[in-house]
Short mmCIF file of C-alpha atoms in Angstrom, two decimals:
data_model
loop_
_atom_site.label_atom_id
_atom_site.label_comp_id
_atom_site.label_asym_id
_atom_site.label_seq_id
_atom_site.Cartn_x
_atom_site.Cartn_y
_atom_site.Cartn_z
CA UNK U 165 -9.06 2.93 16.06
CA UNK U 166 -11.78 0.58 16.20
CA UNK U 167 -10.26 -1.78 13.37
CA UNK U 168 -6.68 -2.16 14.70
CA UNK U 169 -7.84 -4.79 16.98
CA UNK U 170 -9.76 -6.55 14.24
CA UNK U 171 -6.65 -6.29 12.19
CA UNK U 172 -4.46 -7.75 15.38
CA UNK U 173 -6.89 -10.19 15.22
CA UNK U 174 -6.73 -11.19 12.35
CA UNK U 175 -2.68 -11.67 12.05
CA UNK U 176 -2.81 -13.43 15.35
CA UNK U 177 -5.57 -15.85 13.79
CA UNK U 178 -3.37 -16.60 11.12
CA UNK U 179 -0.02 -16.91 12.88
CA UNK U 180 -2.09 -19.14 14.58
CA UNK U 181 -3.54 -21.92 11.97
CA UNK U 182 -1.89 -25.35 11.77
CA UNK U 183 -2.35 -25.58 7.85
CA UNK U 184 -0.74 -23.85 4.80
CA UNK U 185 -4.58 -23.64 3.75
CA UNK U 186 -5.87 -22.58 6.36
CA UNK U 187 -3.46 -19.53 6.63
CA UNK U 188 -3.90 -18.54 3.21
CA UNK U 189 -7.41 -18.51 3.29
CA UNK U 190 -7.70 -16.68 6.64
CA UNK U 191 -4.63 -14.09 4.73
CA UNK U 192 -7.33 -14.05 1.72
CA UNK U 193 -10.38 -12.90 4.15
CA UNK U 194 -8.16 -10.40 5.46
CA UNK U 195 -6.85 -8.91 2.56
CA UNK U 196 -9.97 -8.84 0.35
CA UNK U 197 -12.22 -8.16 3.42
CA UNK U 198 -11.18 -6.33 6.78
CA UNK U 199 -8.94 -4.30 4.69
CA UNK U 200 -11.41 -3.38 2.62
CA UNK U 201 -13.35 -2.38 5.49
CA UNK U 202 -10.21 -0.30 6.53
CA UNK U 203 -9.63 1.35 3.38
CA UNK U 204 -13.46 2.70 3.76
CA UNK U 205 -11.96 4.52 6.75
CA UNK U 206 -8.87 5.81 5.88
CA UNK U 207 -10.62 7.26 2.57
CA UNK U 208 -12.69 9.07 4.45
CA UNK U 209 -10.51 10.03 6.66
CA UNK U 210 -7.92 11.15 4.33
CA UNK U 211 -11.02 13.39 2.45
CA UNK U 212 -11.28 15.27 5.46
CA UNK U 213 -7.80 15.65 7.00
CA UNK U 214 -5.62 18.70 5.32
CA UNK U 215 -3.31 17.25 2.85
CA UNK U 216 -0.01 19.39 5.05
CA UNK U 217 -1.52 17.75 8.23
CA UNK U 218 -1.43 13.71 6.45
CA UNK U 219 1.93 11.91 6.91
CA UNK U 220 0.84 9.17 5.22
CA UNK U 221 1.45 8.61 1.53
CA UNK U 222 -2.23 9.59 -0.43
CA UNK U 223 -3.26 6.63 -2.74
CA UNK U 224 -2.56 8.87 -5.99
CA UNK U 225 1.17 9.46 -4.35
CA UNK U 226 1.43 6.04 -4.23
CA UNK U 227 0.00 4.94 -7.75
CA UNK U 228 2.74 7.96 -9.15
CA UNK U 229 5.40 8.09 -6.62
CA UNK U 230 7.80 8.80 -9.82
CA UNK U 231 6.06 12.12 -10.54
CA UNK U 232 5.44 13.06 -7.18
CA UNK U 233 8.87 12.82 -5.47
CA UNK U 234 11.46 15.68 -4.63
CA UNK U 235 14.10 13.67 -6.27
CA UNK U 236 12.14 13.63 -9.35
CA UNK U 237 14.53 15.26 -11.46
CA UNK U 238 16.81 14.39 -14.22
CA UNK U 239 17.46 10.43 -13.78
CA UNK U 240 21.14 9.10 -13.41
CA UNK U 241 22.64 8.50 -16.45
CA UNK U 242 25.05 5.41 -17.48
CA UNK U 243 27.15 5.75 -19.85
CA UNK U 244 27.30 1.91 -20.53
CA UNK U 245 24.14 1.68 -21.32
CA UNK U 246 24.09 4.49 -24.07
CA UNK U 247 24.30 2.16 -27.24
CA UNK U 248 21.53 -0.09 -26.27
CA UNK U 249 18.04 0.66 -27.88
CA UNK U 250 15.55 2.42 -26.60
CA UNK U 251 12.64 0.95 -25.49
#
């Protein structure tokens, strides 16, 4: 809770610059900084939180969201497609 206002911050203080640099260098210190610092938290967090009780997508989910997805199953098939090579 303590980082959403740095985070509000931090948009706000880029919405804010005059310059094209001077946005993309505040984006870069938010991105490879206070989210950095937020990821610390939400790692932990999601360590001790039950996995039925987190209704956010888990970092593995989202590195393999093909494998771990209900509609995971046999992939449409297209017909017009069936000559081409396989890759």
């Amino acid at each position: 809770e303590a980082l959403v206002p740095v985070l509000e911050s931090a948009i706000a203080e880029i919405h804010a610059a005059e310059s094209s640099y001077d946005k993309a260098t505040l984006a870069r210190v938010l991105r490879l900084e206070t989210m950095v610092d937020m990821r610390d938290v939400i790692d932990k967090a999601e360590k001790i939180v039950p996995a039925e009780d987190w209704t956010l997508a888990t970092y593995k989910e989202l590195l393999f969201l093909d494998s771990h997805s209900s509609t995971a199953e046999t992939p449409p098939s297209y017909p017009e497609f069936d000559d081409m090579p396989q890759m």
